[in-house]
PDB file of C-alpha atoms in Angstrom:
ATOM      1  CA  UNK E   1      58.343  22.158  74.825  1.00  0.00           C
ATOM      2  CA  UNK E   2      57.447  19.525  77.965  1.00  0.00           C
ATOM      3  CA  UNK E   3      57.195  20.730  81.271  1.00  0.00           C
ATOM      4  CA  UNK E   4      60.490  18.923  82.291  1.00  0.00           C
ATOM      5  CA  UNK E   5      62.314  20.987  80.211  1.00  0.00           C
ATOM      6  CA  UNK E   6      61.061  23.859  80.885  1.00  0.00           C
ATOM      7  CA  UNK E   7      61.821  22.743  84.650  1.00  0.00           C
ATOM      8  CA  UNK E   8      65.537  22.305  83.604  1.00  0.00           C
ATOM      9  CA  UNK E   9      65.892  25.635  81.936  1.00  0.00           C
ATOM     10  CA  UNK E  10      67.902  28.480  84.008  1.00  0.00           C
ATOM     11  CA  UNK E  11      64.270  30.762  85.218  1.00  0.00           C
ATOM     12  CA  UNK E  12      64.738  33.617  83.170  1.00  0.00           C
ATOM     13  CA  UNK E  13      65.004  31.678  81.011  1.00  0.00           C
ATOM     14  CA  UNK E  14      61.561  29.986  81.863  1.00  0.00           C
ATOM     15  CA  UNK E  15      59.550  32.227  82.900  1.00  0.00           C
ATOM     16  CA  UNK E  16      60.734  33.597  78.780  1.00  0.00           C
ATOM     17  CA  UNK E  17      59.292  31.029  77.746  1.00  0.00           C
ATOM     18  CA  UNK E  18      56.099  30.304  79.910  1.00  0.00           C
ATOM     19  CA  UNK E  19      56.067  33.875  78.240  1.00  0.00           C
ATOM     20  CA  UNK E  20      56.694  32.892  74.562  1.00  0.00           C
ATOM     21  CA  UNK E  21      53.452  29.493  75.454  1.00  0.00           C
ATOM     22  CA  UNK E  22      51.405  31.045  76.525  1.00  0.00           C
ATOM     23  CA  UNK E  23      51.470  34.527  73.751  1.00  0.00           C
ATOM     24  CA  UNK E  24      50.927  32.272  70.581  1.00  0.00           C
ATOM     25  CA  UNK E  25      51.206  28.784  72.082  1.00  0.00           C
ATOM     26  CA  UNK E  26      54.460  25.918  71.223  1.00  0.00           C
ATOM     27  CA  UNK E  27      55.527  24.665  68.200  1.00  0.00           C
ATOM     28  CA  UNK E  28      53.817  23.197  65.741  1.00  0.00           C
ATOM     29  CA  UNK E  29      54.711  20.751  62.621  1.00  0.00           C
ATOM     30  CA  UNK E  30      52.449  22.114  59.409  1.00  0.00           C
ATOM     31  CA  UNK E  31      53.199  19.176  57.853  1.00  0.00           C
ATOM     32  CA  UNK E  32      52.079  16.810  60.946  1.00  0.00           C
ATOM     33  CA  UNK E  33      48.472  15.796  59.171  1.00  0.00           C
ATOM     34  CA  UNK E  34      46.599  16.104  62.708  1.00  0.00           C
ATOM     35  CA  UNK E  35      47.995  19.877  63.069  1.00  0.00           C
ATOM     36  CA  UNK E  36      46.849  20.698  59.278  1.00  0.00           C
ATOM     37  CA  UNK E  37      44.026  19.332  60.457  1.00  0.00           C
ATOM     38  CA  UNK E  38      43.367  21.331  63.147  1.00  0.00           C
ATOM     39  CA  UNK E  39      44.643  24.366  61.777  1.00  0.00           C
ATOM     40  CA  UNK E  40      42.239  23.971  58.866  1.00  0.00           C
ATOM     41  CA  UNK E  41      38.798  26.732  57.849  1.00  0.00           C
ATOM     42  CA  UNK E  42      35.788  25.371  56.717  1.00  0.00           C
ATOM     43  CA  UNK E  43      34.435  27.170  53.447  1.00  0.00           C
ATOM     44  CA  UNK E  44      32.794  30.383  55.054  1.00  0.00           C
ATOM     45  CA  UNK E  45      35.683  30.992  57.721  1.00  0.00           C
ATOM     46  CA  UNK E  46      37.639  30.969  54.962  1.00  0.00           C
ATOM     47  CA  UNK E  47      35.415  33.087  52.612  1.00  0.00           C
ATOM     48  CA  UNK E  48      35.785  35.786  56.061  1.00  0.00           C
ATOM     49  CA  UNK E  49      40.132  34.883  56.284  1.00  0.00           C
ATOM     50  CA  UNK E  50      39.966  35.577  52.400  1.00  0.00           C
ATOM     51  CA  UNK E  51      38.146  38.415  51.705  1.00  0.00           C
ATOM     52  CA  UNK E  52      38.869  40.516  54.809  1.00  0.00           C
ATOM     53  CA  UNK E  53      41.859  41.537  52.802  1.00  0.00           C
ATOM     54  CA  UNK E  54      40.712  42.639  49.591  1.00  0.00           C
ATOM     55  CA  UNK E  55      37.668  43.944  51.354  1.00  0.00           C
ATOM     56  CA  UNK E  56      39.289  46.213  53.776  1.00  0.00           C
ATOM     57  CA  UNK E  57      40.804  48.372  50.894  1.00  0.00           C
ATOM     58  CA  UNK E  58      36.871  49.559  50.768  1.00  0.00           C
ATOM     59  CA  UNK E  59      37.406  51.233  53.821  1.00  0.00           C
ATOM     60  CA  UNK E  60      39.538  54.097  53.011  1.00  0.00           C
ATOM     61  CA  UNK E  61      40.337  53.159  48.861  1.00  0.00           C
ATOM     62  CA  UNK E  62      37.385  55.550  47.552  1.00  0.00           C
ATOM     63  CA  UNK E  63      37.651  58.104  49.660  1.00  0.00           C
ATOM     64  CA  UNK E  64      41.715  58.716  48.329  1.00  0.00           C
ATOM     65  CA  UNK E  65      40.827  57.946  45.280  1.00  0.00           C
ATOM     66  CA  UNK E  66      37.331  60.774  45.258  1.00  0.00           C
ATOM     67  CA  UNK E  67      39.605  63.062  46.404  1.00  0.00           C
ATOM     68  CA  UNK E  68      42.984  62.483  43.819  1.00  0.00           C
ATOM     69  CA  UNK E  69      39.889  63.533  41.572  1.00  0.00           C
ATOM     70  CA  UNK E  70      39.768  66.565  42.927  1.00  0.00           C
ATOM     71  CA  UNK E  71      37.792  69.311  40.524  1.00  0.00           C
ATOM     72  CA  UNK E  72      36.866  66.733  38.208  1.00  0.00           C
ATOM     73  CA  UNK E  73      34.189  64.718  40.227  1.00  0.00           C
ATOM     74  CA  UNK E  74      32.173  63.478  37.386  1.00  0.00           C
ATOM     75  CA  UNK E  75      34.713  61.161  37.044  1.00  0.00           C
ATOM     76  CA  UNK E  76      33.171  59.410  40.363  1.00  0.00           C
ATOM     77  CA  UNK E  77      30.633  57.085  38.024  1.00  0.00           C
ATOM     78  CA  UNK E  78      33.573  55.199  35.622  1.00  0.00           C
ATOM     79  CA  UNK E  79      35.578  55.158  38.039  1.00  0.00           C
ATOM     80  CA  UNK E  80      33.379  53.304  41.082  1.00  0.00           C
ATOM     81  CA  UNK E  81      32.266  50.802  37.214  1.00  0.00           C
ATOM     82  CA  UNK E  82      36.208  50.166  36.756  1.00  0.00           C
ATOM     83  CA  UNK E  83      37.119  49.515  40.527  1.00  0.00           C
ATOM     84  CA  UNK E  84      33.650  47.152  40.839  1.00  0.00           C
ATOM     85  CA  UNK E  85      35.733  45.544  37.715  1.00  0.00           C
ATOM     86  CA  UNK E  86      38.253  44.908  39.368  1.00  0.00           C
ATOM     87  CA  UNK E  87      37.136  43.487  41.113  1.00  0.00           C
ATOM     88  CA  UNK E  88      34.651  40.649  39.682  1.00  0.00           C
ATOM     89  CA  UNK E  89      38.373  39.778  38.377  1.00  0.00           C
ATOM     90  CA  UNK E  90      40.208  39.339  41.464  1.00  0.00           C
ATOM     91  CA  UNK E  91      37.105  36.966  42.763  1.00  0.00           C
ATOM     92  CA  UNK E  92      37.247  35.071  39.522  1.00  0.00           C
ATOM     93  CA  UNK E  93      41.494  34.701  39.639  1.00  0.00           C
ATOM     94  CA  UNK E  94      40.744  33.556  43.054  1.00  0.00           C
ATOM     95  CA  UNK E  95      38.023  31.019  41.906  1.00  0.00           C
ATOM     96  CA  UNK E  96      39.570  29.570  38.777  1.00  0.00           C
ATOM     97  CA  UNK E  97      43.441  28.957  41.576  1.00  0.00           C
ATOM     98  CA  UNK E  98      41.318  27.842  43.859  1.00  0.00           C
ATOM     99  CA  UNK E  99      39.453  24.913  41.537  1.00  0.00           C
ATOM    100  CA  UNK E 100      42.686  24.678  40.075  1.00  0.00           C
ATOM    101  CA  UNK E 101      45.010  24.320  43.684  1.00  0.00           C
ATOM    102  CA  UNK E 102      41.906  23.005  46.164  1.00  0.00           C
ATOM    103  CA  UNK E 103      44.458  22.390  48.335  1.00  0.00           C
ATOM    104  CA  UNK E 104      45.331  25.373  48.940  1.00  0.00           C
ATOM    105  CA  UNK E 105      49.938  27.149  48.983  1.00  0.00           C
ATOM    106  CA  UNK E 106      48.963  30.894  47.588  1.00  0.00           C
ATOM    107  CA  UNK E 107      49.956  32.329  45.644  1.00  0.00           C
ATOM    108  CA  UNK E 108      54.170  30.962  45.938  1.00  0.00           C
ATOM    109  CA  UNK E 109      52.960  27.388  45.441  1.00  0.00           C
ATOM    110  CA  UNK E 110      50.937  28.855  42.685  1.00  0.00           C
ATOM    111  CA  UNK E 111      53.557  30.676  41.002  1.00  0.00           C
ATOM    112  CA  UNK E 112      56.120  28.389  42.225  1.00  0.00           C
ATOM    113  CA  UNK E 113      54.564  24.138  40.734  1.00  0.00           C
ATOM    114  CA  UNK E 114      53.419  27.075  37.397  1.00  0.00           C
ATOM    115  CA  UNK E 115      56.467  29.930  36.765  1.00  0.00           C
ATOM    116  CA  UNK E 116      59.042  27.719  39.384  1.00  0.00           C
ATOM    117  CA  UNK E 117      61.409  28.288  42.545  1.00  0.00           C
ATOM    118  CA  UNK E 118      62.485  31.915  41.214  1.00  0.00           C
ATOM    119  CA  UNK E 119      58.937  33.253  40.804  1.00  0.00           C
ATOM    120  CA  UNK E 120      57.489  31.030  43.845  1.00  0.00           C
ATOM    121  CA  UNK E 121      60.885  33.332  45.814  1.00  0.00           C
ATOM    122  CA  UNK E 122      59.256  36.892  44.531  1.00  0.00           C
ATOM    123  CA  UNK E 123      55.142  36.042  44.190  1.00  0.00           C
ATOM    124  CA  UNK E 124      56.474  34.894  48.596  1.00  0.00           C
ATOM    125  CA  UNK E 125      58.084  37.669  48.864  1.00  0.00           C
ATOM    126  CA  UNK E 126      55.015  40.541  47.448  1.00  0.00           C
ATOM    127  CA  UNK E 127      53.051  39.012  49.714  1.00  0.00           C
ATOM    128  CA  UNK E 128      55.038  39.421  53.271  1.00  0.00           C
ATOM    129  CA  UNK E 129      55.265  43.310  52.170  1.00  0.00           C
ATOM    130  CA  UNK E 130      51.523  43.402  50.506  1.00  0.00           C
ATOM    131  CA  UNK E 131      50.867  42.527  54.181  1.00  0.00           C
ATOM    132  CA  UNK E 132      52.212  44.540  56.021  1.00  0.00           C
ATOM    133  CA  UNK E 133      50.861  47.810  53.978  1.00  0.00           C
ATOM    134  CA  UNK E 134      47.621  46.038  54.468  1.00  0.00           C
ATOM    135  CA  UNK E 135      48.808  46.033  58.142  1.00  0.00           C
ATOM    136  CA  UNK E 136      49.355  49.037  58.046  1.00  0.00           C
ATOM    137  CA  UNK E 137      48.060  51.594  56.267  1.00  0.00           C
ATOM    138  CA  UNK E 138      44.668  49.717  57.551  1.00  0.00           C
ATOM    139  CA  UNK E 139      45.327  50.103  61.145  1.00  0.00           C
ATOM    140  CA  UNK E 140      45.852  53.859  60.567  1.00  0.00           C
ATOM    141  CA  UNK E 141      42.723  54.461  58.535  1.00  0.00           C
ATOM    142  CA  UNK E 142      40.950  52.982  61.356  1.00  0.00           C
ATOM    143  CA  UNK E 143      42.461  54.650  63.870  1.00  0.00           C
ATOM    144  CA  UNK E 144      41.983  58.134  61.358  1.00  0.00           C
ATOM    145  CA  UNK E 145      38.334  57.352  61.550  1.00  0.00           C
ATOM    146  CA  UNK E 146      38.017  56.894  65.201  1.00  0.00           C
ATOM    147  CA  UNK E 147      39.565  59.381  66.504  1.00  0.00           C
ATOM    148  CA  UNK E 148      37.739  62.384  64.239  1.00  0.00           C
ATOM    149  CA  UNK E 149      35.244  62.323  67.243  1.00  0.00           C
ATOM    150  CA  UNK E 150      36.642  62.367  70.272  1.00  0.00           C
ATOM    151  CA  UNK E 151      38.542  65.848  71.173  1.00  0.00           C
ATOM    152  CA  UNK E 152      41.938  66.570  70.264  1.00  0.00           C
ATOM    153  CA  UNK E 153      43.470  66.460  73.365  1.00  0.00           C
ATOM    154  CA  UNK E 154      42.864  62.595  72.395  1.00  0.00           C
ATOM    155  CA  UNK E 155      44.925  63.060  69.917  1.00  0.00           C
ATOM    156  CA  UNK E 156      48.323  62.065  71.167  1.00  0.00           C
ATOM    157  CA  UNK E 157      47.293  58.197  72.210  1.00  0.00           C
ATOM    158  CA  UNK E 158      46.632  57.698  68.405  1.00  0.00           C
ATOM    159  CA  UNK E 159      50.308  56.056  67.750  1.00  0.00           C
ATOM    160  CA  UNK E 160      50.370  53.860  70.666  1.00  0.00           C
ATOM    161  CA  UNK E 161      46.836  52.228  70.119  1.00  0.00           C
ATOM    162  CA  UNK E 162      47.740  51.728  66.507  1.00  0.00           C
ATOM    163  CA  UNK E 163      51.356  49.895  67.728  1.00  0.00           C
ATOM    164  CA  UNK E 164      49.526  47.887  70.096  1.00  0.00           C
ATOM    165  CA  UNK E 165      46.312  47.097  67.670  1.00  0.00           C
ATOM    166  CA  UNK E 166      49.387  46.165  65.901  1.00  0.00           C
ATOM    167  CA  UNK E 167      51.568  43.853  68.055  1.00  0.00           C
ATOM    168  CA  UNK E 168      47.581  41.990  69.367  1.00  0.00           C
ATOM    169  CA  UNK E 169      47.314  41.327  64.806  1.00  0.00           C
ATOM    170  CA  UNK E 170      51.646  39.835  65.401  1.00  0.00           C
ATOM    171  CA  UNK E 171      49.551  37.589  68.191  1.00  0.00           C
ATOM    172  CA  UNK E 172      46.913  36.264  66.910  1.00  0.00           C
ATOM    173  CA  UNK E 173      49.284  35.708  63.288  1.00  0.00           C
ATOM    174  CA  UNK E 174      52.259  34.311  64.851  1.00  0.00           C
ATOM    175  CA  UNK E 175      49.131  31.525  67.335  1.00  0.00           C
ATOM    176  CA  UNK E 176      47.741  30.245  64.487  1.00  0.00           C
ATOM    177  CA  UNK E 177      44.910  31.518  60.994  1.00  0.00           C
ATOM    178  CA  UNK E 178      42.271  29.780  62.291  1.00  0.00           C
ATOM    179  CA  UNK E 179      41.917  31.721  65.979  1.00  0.00           C
ATOM    180  CA  UNK E 180      42.989  35.533  64.499  1.00  0.00           C
ATOM    181  CA  UNK E 181      39.576  34.646  61.505  1.00  0.00           C
ATOM    182  CA  UNK E 182      37.720  33.795  65.067  1.00  0.00           C
ATOM    183  CA  UNK E 183      38.081  37.272  66.329  1.00  0.00           C
ATOM    184  CA  UNK E 184      37.713  38.817  62.756  1.00  0.00           C
ATOM    185  CA  UNK E 185      34.460  37.309  62.160  1.00  0.00           C
ATOM    186  CA  UNK E 186      32.263  39.779  64.141  1.00  0.00           C
ATOM    187  CA  UNK E 187      33.350  42.820  62.517  1.00  0.00           C
ATOM    188  CA  UNK E 188      33.747  41.317  58.488  1.00  0.00           C
ATOM    189  CA  UNK E 189      30.112  40.448  58.905  1.00  0.00           C
ATOM    190  CA  UNK E 190      29.159  43.952  60.399  1.00  0.00           C
ATOM    191  CA  UNK E 191      31.091  44.990  57.797  1.00  0.00           C
ATOM    192  CA  UNK E 192      29.474  43.367  55.126  1.00  0.00           C
ATOM    193  CA  UNK E 193      25.867  43.897  55.924  1.00  0.00           C
ATOM    194  CA  UNK E 194      26.511  47.651  56.417  1.00  0.00           C
ATOM    195  CA  UNK E 195      27.660  48.192  53.617  1.00  0.00           C
ATOM    196  CA  UNK E 196      24.942  46.695  52.127  1.00  0.00           C
ATOM    197  CA  UNK E 197      22.471  48.539  53.445  1.00  0.00           C
ATOM    198  CA  UNK E 198      24.584  52.169  52.360  1.00  0.00           C
ATOM    199  CA  UNK E 199      24.604  50.540  48.760  1.00  0.00           C
ATOM    200  CA  UNK E 200      21.165  49.658  48.613  1.00  0.00           C
ATOM    201  CA  UNK E 201      20.111  52.776  50.125  1.00  0.00           C
ATOM    202  CA  UNK E 202      21.649  55.086  47.704  1.00  0.00           C
ATOM    203  CA  UNK E 203      20.963  53.734  44.986  1.00  0.00           C
ATOM    204  CA  UNK E 204      16.938  54.010  45.874  1.00  0.00           C
ATOM    205  CA  UNK E 205      17.144  57.115  47.227  1.00  0.00           C
ATOM    206  CA  UNK E 206      19.346  58.796  43.450  1.00  0.00           C
ATOM    207  CA  UNK E 207      17.917  57.070  41.057  1.00  0.00           C
ATOM    208  CA  UNK E 208      15.496  59.353  40.133  1.00  0.00           C
ATOM    209  CA  UNK E 209      18.769  61.788  40.034  1.00  0.00           C
ATOM    210  CA  UNK E 210      19.730  59.788  37.565  1.00  0.00           C
ATOM    211  CA  UNK E 211      19.711  62.900  34.727  1.00  0.00           C
ATOM    212  CA  UNK E 212      20.493  64.838  36.691  1.00  0.00           C
ATOM    213  CA  UNK E 213      24.053  62.630  36.903  1.00  0.00           C
ATOM    214  CA  UNK E 214      24.886  61.975  32.722  1.00  0.00           C
ATOM    215  CA  UNK E 215      24.350  65.715  32.121  1.00  0.00           C
ATOM    216  CA  UNK E 216      26.960  66.740  35.021  1.00  0.00           C
ATOM    217  CA  UNK E 217      29.057  63.747  34.122  1.00  0.00           C
ATOM    218  CA  UNK E 218      28.796  64.966  30.167  1.00  0.00           C
ATOM    219  CA  UNK E 219      29.231  68.802  31.261  1.00  0.00           C
ATOM    220  CA  UNK E 220      32.272  67.952  33.159  1.00  0.00           C
ATOM    221  CA  UNK E 221      33.842  65.282  30.283  1.00  0.00           C
ATOM    222  CA  UNK E 222      33.183  68.304  27.372  1.00  0.00           C
ATOM    223  CA  UNK E 223      34.759  71.448  29.752  1.00  0.00           C
ATOM    224  CA  UNK E 224      38.071  68.517  30.613  1.00  0.00           C
ATOM    225  CA  UNK E 225      38.266  67.761  26.756  1.00  0.00           C
ATOM    226  CA  UNK E 226      38.777  71.996  25.901  1.00  0.00           C
ATOM    227  CA  UNK E 227      41.509  72.512  28.747  1.00  0.00           C
ATOM    228  CA  UNK E 228      43.334  68.966  29.529  1.00  0.00           C
ATOM    229  CA  UNK E 229      42.352  66.378  26.257  1.00  0.00           C
ATOM    230  CA  UNK E 230      41.632  63.022  27.080  1.00  0.00           C
ATOM    231  CA  UNK E 231      45.395  61.651  27.300  1.00  0.00           C
ATOM    232  CA  UNK E 232      44.900  64.736  30.730  1.00  0.00           C
ATOM    233  CA  UNK E 233      42.089  62.834  31.574  1.00  0.00           C
ATOM    234  CA  UNK E 234      43.369  59.246  31.087  1.00  0.00           C
ATOM    235  CA  UNK E 235      45.654  60.881  32.668  1.00  0.00           C
ATOM    236  CA  UNK E 236      43.791  62.124  35.829  1.00  0.00           C
ATOM    237  CA  UNK E 237      42.073  59.155  35.889  1.00  0.00           C
ATOM    238  CA  UNK E 238      44.611  56.571  36.027  1.00  0.00           C
ATOM    239  CA  UNK E 239      46.538  58.130  39.184  1.00  0.00           C
ATOM    240  CA  UNK E 240      42.954  57.581  40.945  1.00  0.00           C
ATOM    241  CA  UNK E 241      42.437  54.759  40.134  1.00  0.00           C
ATOM    242  CA  UNK E 242      45.678  53.426  41.350  1.00  0.00           C
TER     243      UNK E 242
END
């Protein structure tokens, strides 16, 4: 909206329009070549934007999965292997999609071109639901972890802060993906570095205990085969994996 258009509005509407522009920026035509060039991301930044969604689950997913195992901790190794294989399959699928659709477009475009408009609508709707759930669960998990070492009387502020962070993410994404990726880049890189250090450190410290882990797995599996059977073990594993 031009400045002359703002002046023609009533004072109340003009103020609201100025606030909207301040928060989310001016309206843009996504089909315009200059706009597409401005919002396009270099490969490194696009990798961060694409990977942050999947990696955010590792902040709370393993904890919930291992908790679902209960006293059957011997299944943790198989669960970790299944999770790693799943990440590999998803990464491979992303790579193939990028090769076939280098101009981008996401699941909506891919499903529409390959399967039809109806499947494209389903894919786009699923993406929106997934995005809402990912943001909500990730922020809730982050707040739980952050408030876990704060005094108990601070717990009152947890929900308001979670809502404020969700509102902040809404504004960031309404302004454009480039702005949101720039903000999340330091967090993403710190996440990668800390997890790499933890994984390498755990393997280095635990390599001498591999034999004990194998014996514990065999002992737990033998016990559960008697009490649960293969069907019960499979159901327990799939519940934890899901």
